[in-house]
Coordinates of C-alpha atoms in Angstrom, one line a residue:
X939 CA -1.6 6.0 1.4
X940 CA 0.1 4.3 4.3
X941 CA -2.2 4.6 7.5
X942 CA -0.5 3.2 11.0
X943 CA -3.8 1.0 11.1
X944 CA -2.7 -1.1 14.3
X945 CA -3.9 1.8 16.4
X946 CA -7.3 1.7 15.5
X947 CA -7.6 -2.0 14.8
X948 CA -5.9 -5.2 15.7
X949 CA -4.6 -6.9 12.0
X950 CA -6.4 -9.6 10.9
X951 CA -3.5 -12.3 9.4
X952 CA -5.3 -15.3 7.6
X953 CA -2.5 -17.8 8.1
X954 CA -2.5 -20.0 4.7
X955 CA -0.7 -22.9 3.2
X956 CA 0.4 -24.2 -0.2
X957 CA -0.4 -27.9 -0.7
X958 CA 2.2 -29.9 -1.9
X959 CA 1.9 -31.6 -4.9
X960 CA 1.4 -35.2 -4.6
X961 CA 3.9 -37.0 -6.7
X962 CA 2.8 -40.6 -7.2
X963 CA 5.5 -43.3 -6.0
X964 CA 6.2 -46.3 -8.3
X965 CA 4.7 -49.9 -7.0
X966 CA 7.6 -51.6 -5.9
X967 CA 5.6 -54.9 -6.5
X968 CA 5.2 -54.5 -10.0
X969 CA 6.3 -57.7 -12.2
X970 CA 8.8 -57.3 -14.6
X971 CA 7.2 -59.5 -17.1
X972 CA 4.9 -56.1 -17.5
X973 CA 7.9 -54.6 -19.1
X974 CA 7.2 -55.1 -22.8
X975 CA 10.9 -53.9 -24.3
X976 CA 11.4 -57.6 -23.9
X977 CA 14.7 -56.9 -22.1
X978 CA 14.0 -57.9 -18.5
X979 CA 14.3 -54.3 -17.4
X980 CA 12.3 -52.6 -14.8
X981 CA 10.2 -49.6 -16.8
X982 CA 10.8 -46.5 -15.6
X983 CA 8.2 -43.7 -15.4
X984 CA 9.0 -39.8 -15.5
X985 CA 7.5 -38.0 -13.1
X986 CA 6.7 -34.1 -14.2
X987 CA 6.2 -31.8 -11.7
X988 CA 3.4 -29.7 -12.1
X989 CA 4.6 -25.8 -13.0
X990 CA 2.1 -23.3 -10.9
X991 CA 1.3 -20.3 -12.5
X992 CA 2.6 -17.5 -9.5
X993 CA -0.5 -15.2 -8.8
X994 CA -0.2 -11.6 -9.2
X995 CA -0.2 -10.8 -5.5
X996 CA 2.5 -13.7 -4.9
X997 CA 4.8 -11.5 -7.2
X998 CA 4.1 -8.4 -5.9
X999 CA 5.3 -10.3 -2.6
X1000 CA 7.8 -11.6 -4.1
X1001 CA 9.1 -8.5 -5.8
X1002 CA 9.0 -6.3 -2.1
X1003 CA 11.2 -8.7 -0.8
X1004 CA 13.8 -7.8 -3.0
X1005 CA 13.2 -4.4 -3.7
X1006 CA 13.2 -3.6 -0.2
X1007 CA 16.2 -6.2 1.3
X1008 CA 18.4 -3.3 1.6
X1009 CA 16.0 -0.8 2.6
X1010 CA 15.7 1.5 6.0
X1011 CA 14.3 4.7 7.7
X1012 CA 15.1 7.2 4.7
X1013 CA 17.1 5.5 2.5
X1014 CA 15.3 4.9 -1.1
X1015 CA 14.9 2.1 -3.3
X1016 CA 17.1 2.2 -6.6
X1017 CA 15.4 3.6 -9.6
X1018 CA 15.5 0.2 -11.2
X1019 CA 14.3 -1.6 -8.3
X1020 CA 11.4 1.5 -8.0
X1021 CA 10.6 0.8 -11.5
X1022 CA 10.2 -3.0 -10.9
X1023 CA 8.0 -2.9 -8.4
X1024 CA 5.9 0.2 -10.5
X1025 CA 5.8 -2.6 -13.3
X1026 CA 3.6 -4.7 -11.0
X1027 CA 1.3 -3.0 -9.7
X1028 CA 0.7 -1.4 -12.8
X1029 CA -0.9 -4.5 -14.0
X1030 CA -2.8 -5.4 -10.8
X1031 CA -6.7 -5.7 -11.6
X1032 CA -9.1 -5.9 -7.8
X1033 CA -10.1 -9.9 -8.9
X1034 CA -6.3 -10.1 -8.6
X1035 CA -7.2 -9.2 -4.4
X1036 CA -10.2 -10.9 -5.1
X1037 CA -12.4 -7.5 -4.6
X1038 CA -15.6 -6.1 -6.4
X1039 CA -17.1 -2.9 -6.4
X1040 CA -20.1 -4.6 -5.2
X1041 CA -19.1 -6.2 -2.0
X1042 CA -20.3 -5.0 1.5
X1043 CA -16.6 -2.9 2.2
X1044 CA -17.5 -0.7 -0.7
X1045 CA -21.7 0.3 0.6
X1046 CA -22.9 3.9 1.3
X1047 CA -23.0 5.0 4.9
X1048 CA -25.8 6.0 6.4
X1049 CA -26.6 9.4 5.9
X1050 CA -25.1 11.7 8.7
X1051 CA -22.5 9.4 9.8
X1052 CA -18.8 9.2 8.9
X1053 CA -17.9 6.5 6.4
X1054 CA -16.3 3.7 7.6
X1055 CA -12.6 2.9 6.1
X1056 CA -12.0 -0.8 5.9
X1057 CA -8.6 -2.4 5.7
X1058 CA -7.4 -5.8 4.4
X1059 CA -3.9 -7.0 5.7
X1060 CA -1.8 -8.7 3.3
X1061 CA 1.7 -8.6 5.2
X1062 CA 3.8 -6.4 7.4
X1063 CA 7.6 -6.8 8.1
X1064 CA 10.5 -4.6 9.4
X1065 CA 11.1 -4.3 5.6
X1066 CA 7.4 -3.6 4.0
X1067 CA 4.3 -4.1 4.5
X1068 CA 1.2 -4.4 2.0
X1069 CA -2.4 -3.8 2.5
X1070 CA -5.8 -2.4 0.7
X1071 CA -7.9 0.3 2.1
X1072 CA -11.6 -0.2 0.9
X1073 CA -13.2 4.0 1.0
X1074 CA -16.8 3.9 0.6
X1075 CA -18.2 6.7 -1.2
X1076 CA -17.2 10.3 0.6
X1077 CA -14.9 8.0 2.1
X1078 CA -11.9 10.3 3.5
X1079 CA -8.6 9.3 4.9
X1080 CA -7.3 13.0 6.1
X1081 CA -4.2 14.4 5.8
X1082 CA -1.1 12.5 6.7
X1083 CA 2.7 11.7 6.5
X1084 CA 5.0 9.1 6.1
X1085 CA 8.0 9.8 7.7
X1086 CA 11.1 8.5 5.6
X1087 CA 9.3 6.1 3.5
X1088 CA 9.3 5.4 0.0
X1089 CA 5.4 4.2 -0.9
X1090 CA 3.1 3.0 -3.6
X1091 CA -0.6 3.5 -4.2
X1092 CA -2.5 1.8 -7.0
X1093 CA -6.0 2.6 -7.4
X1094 CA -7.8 -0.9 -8.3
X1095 CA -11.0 1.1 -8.9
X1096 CA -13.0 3.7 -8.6
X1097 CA -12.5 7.6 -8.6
X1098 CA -10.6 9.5 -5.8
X1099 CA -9.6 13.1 -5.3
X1100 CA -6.0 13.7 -4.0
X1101 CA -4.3 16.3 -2.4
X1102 CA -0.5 16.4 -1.5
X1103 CA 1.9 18.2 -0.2
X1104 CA 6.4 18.3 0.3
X1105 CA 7.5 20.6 3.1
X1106 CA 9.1 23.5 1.7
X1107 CA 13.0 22.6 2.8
X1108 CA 14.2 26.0 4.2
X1109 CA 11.4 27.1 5.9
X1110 CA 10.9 25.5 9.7
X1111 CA 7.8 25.1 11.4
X1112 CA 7.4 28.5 13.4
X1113 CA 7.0 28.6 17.5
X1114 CA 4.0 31.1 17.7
X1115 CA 1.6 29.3 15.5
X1116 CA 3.0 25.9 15.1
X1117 CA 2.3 25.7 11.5
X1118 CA 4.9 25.2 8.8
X1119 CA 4.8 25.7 5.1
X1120 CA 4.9 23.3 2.6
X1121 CA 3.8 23.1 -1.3
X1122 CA 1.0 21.3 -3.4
X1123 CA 2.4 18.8 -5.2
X1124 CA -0.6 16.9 -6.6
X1125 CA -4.5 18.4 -6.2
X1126 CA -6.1 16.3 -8.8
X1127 CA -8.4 13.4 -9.1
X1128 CA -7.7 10.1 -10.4
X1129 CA -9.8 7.4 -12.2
X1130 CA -8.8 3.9 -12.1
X1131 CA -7.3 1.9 -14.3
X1132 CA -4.2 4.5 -14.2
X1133 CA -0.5 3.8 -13.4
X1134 CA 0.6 3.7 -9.4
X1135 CA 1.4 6.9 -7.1
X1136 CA 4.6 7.1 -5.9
X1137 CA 5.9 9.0 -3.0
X1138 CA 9.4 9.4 -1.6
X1139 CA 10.8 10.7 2.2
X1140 CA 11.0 14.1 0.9
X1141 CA 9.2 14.4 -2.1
X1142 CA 5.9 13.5 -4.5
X1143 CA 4.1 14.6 -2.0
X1144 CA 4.7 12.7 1.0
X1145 CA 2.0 14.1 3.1
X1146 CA -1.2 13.4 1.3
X1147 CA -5.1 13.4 1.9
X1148 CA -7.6 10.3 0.0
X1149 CA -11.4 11.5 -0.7
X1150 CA -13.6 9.0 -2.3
X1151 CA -16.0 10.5 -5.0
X1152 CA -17.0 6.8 -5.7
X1153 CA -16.3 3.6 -3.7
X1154 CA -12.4 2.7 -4.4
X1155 CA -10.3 0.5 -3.6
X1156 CA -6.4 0.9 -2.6
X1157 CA -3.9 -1.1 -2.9
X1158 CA -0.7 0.1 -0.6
X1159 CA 3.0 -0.7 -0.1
X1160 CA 4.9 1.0 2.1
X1161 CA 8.9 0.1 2.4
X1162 CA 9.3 0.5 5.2
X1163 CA 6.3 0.5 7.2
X1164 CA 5.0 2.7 10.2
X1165 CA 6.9 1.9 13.2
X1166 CA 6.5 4.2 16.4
X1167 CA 10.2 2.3 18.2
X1168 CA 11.8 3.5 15.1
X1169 CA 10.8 7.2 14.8
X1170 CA 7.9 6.5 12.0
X1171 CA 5.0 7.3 13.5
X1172 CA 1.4 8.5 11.6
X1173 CA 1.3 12.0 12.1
X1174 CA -2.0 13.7 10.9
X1175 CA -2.4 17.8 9.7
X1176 CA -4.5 20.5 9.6
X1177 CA -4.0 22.7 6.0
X1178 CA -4.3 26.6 6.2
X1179 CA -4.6 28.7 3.0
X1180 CA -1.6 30.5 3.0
X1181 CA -2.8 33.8 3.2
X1182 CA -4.2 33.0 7.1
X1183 CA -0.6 32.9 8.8
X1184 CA 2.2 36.2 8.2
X1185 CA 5.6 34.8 8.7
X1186 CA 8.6 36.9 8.9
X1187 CA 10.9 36.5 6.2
X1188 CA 8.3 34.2 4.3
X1189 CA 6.7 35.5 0.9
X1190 CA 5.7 34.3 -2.1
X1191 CA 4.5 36.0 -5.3
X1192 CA 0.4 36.6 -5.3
X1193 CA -0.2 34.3 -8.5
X1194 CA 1.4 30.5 -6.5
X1195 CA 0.0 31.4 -3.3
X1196 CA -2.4 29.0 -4.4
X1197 CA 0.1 26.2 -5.0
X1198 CA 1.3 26.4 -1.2
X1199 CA -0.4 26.0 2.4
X1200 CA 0.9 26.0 6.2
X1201 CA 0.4 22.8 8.0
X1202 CA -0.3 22.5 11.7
X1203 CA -0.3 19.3 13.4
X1204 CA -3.5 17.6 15.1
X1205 CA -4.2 14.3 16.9
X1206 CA -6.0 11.6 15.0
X1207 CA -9.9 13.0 14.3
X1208 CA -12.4 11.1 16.7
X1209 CA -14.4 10.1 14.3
X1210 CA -11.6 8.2 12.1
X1211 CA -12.3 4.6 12.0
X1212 CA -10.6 1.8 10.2
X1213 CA -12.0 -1.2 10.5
X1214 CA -9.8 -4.7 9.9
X1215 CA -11.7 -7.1 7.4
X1216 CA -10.2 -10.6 6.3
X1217 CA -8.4 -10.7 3.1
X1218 CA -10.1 -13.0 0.8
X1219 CA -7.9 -13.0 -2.6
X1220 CA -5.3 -15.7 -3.3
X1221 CA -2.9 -16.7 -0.6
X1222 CA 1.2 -15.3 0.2
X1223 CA 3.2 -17.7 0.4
X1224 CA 5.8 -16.3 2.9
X1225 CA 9.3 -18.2 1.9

């Protein structure tokens, strides 16, 4: 999904640290006599370390670090390394983020106002970043891009309706009604548990729009993130049946007409609001 959520809310970062195991230190002022091999010698005691299991969310973090080491502005992740990651997130369950349906993110509106979208921050670098929109139900986050991104949506619950779209390459946006053509990619709904979305610079529908038909929850990871210095900044759309606009030189046989629209550009709608909440789940440790 990928929403440049800085500009309607500052991120909330819960700063958290891993204890240390405590390792217990021999009594230098043991007596030897204690020693029962009868030898005189000091006994020595082996000192385990306790193994930590890694939580899911630690090797998702874990795994974007290395997926996306090499990674900039356009330039894709290898298939194996794209697979890796899928692997991942494929398994991720919302106790693993430490959500539930039933928590206060995921409660109707009020009747005649725009849902509220909340948003948990997990982490943001130059390289990735990874983070959970919470949609109440008729929850909608419109129509948007992400410009020369690679990014990857699990659903942890709930049932959304998508809608995407690729620009259709050779045709440019035109000057007299600023609109520019591109096809339907995905138009579907989804039911979690299901495998994770992908979407790429230029294709599997890199310009997509989230509706919630129940509350859902989504987990994000965008490599790399939104960054306005760096040319990668949110733009939001407006989708036209195709039959509205008559380009020159533009034509496409009456039975796909469906399967394509022409997208105009618009500034973010007023009443859009992401609100930042505190994630709660286990912490990232940030090595």
């Amino acid at each position: 999904m990928g929403i440049e959520t800085s500009v309607a809310n500052k991120k909330v970062k819960q700063v958290c640290e891993l204890a240390k195991d405590k390792i217990p230190i021999p009594n230098s002022n043991l007596n030897p006599k204690t020693n029962t091999n009868g030898k005189g010698k000091r006994g020595r005691r082996r000192h385990h370390k306790k193994m930590v299991a890694v939580s899911p969310v630690q090797k998702l973090f874990n795994t974007c670090n290395e997926v996306f080491d090499s990674c900039s502005t356009g330039i894709i992740p290898s298939s194996d390394n794209i697979q890796k990651l899928k692997a991942v997130l494929d398994n991720f369950k919302p106790a693993d983020v430490g959500l539930f349906p039933e928590m206060p993110h995921f409660q109707a509106s009020v009747a005649g106002r725009t849902p509220v979208i909340r948003y948990l921050h997990l982490h943001e670098c130059d390289k990735f970043s990874m983070g959970i929109f919470c949609l109440p139900p008729s929850g909608v986050i419109p129509l948007h891009n992400h410009p020369g991104m690679t990014v990857f949506s699990k659903l942890l619950f709930g049932t959304m309706h998508i809608k995407s779209y690729d620009w259709v390459a050779d045709v440019p946006a035109t000057k007299q009604t600023e609109v520019r053509l591109a096809k339907v990619k995905v138009n579907s709904k989804l039911t979690a548990p299901c495998n994770t979305s992908i979407l790429y610079p230029t294709d599997g529908g890199n310009m997509h729009c989230f509706t919630a038909v129940t509350a859902c929850a989504v987990l994000d990871v965008l490599g790399p993130p939104y960054s306005v210095p760096d040319g990668r900044h949110c733009q939001y759309y407006l989708d036209f049946p195709f039959a509205n606009f008559s380009v020159n030189g533009v034509s496409i046989p009456e039975e796909e007409k469906e399967g394509y629209a022409w997208l105009q550009e618009r500034e973010k709608p007023e009443d859009l609001t992401f609100v930042g909440e505190l994630y709660g789940g286990p912490a990232i440790v940030e090595k």
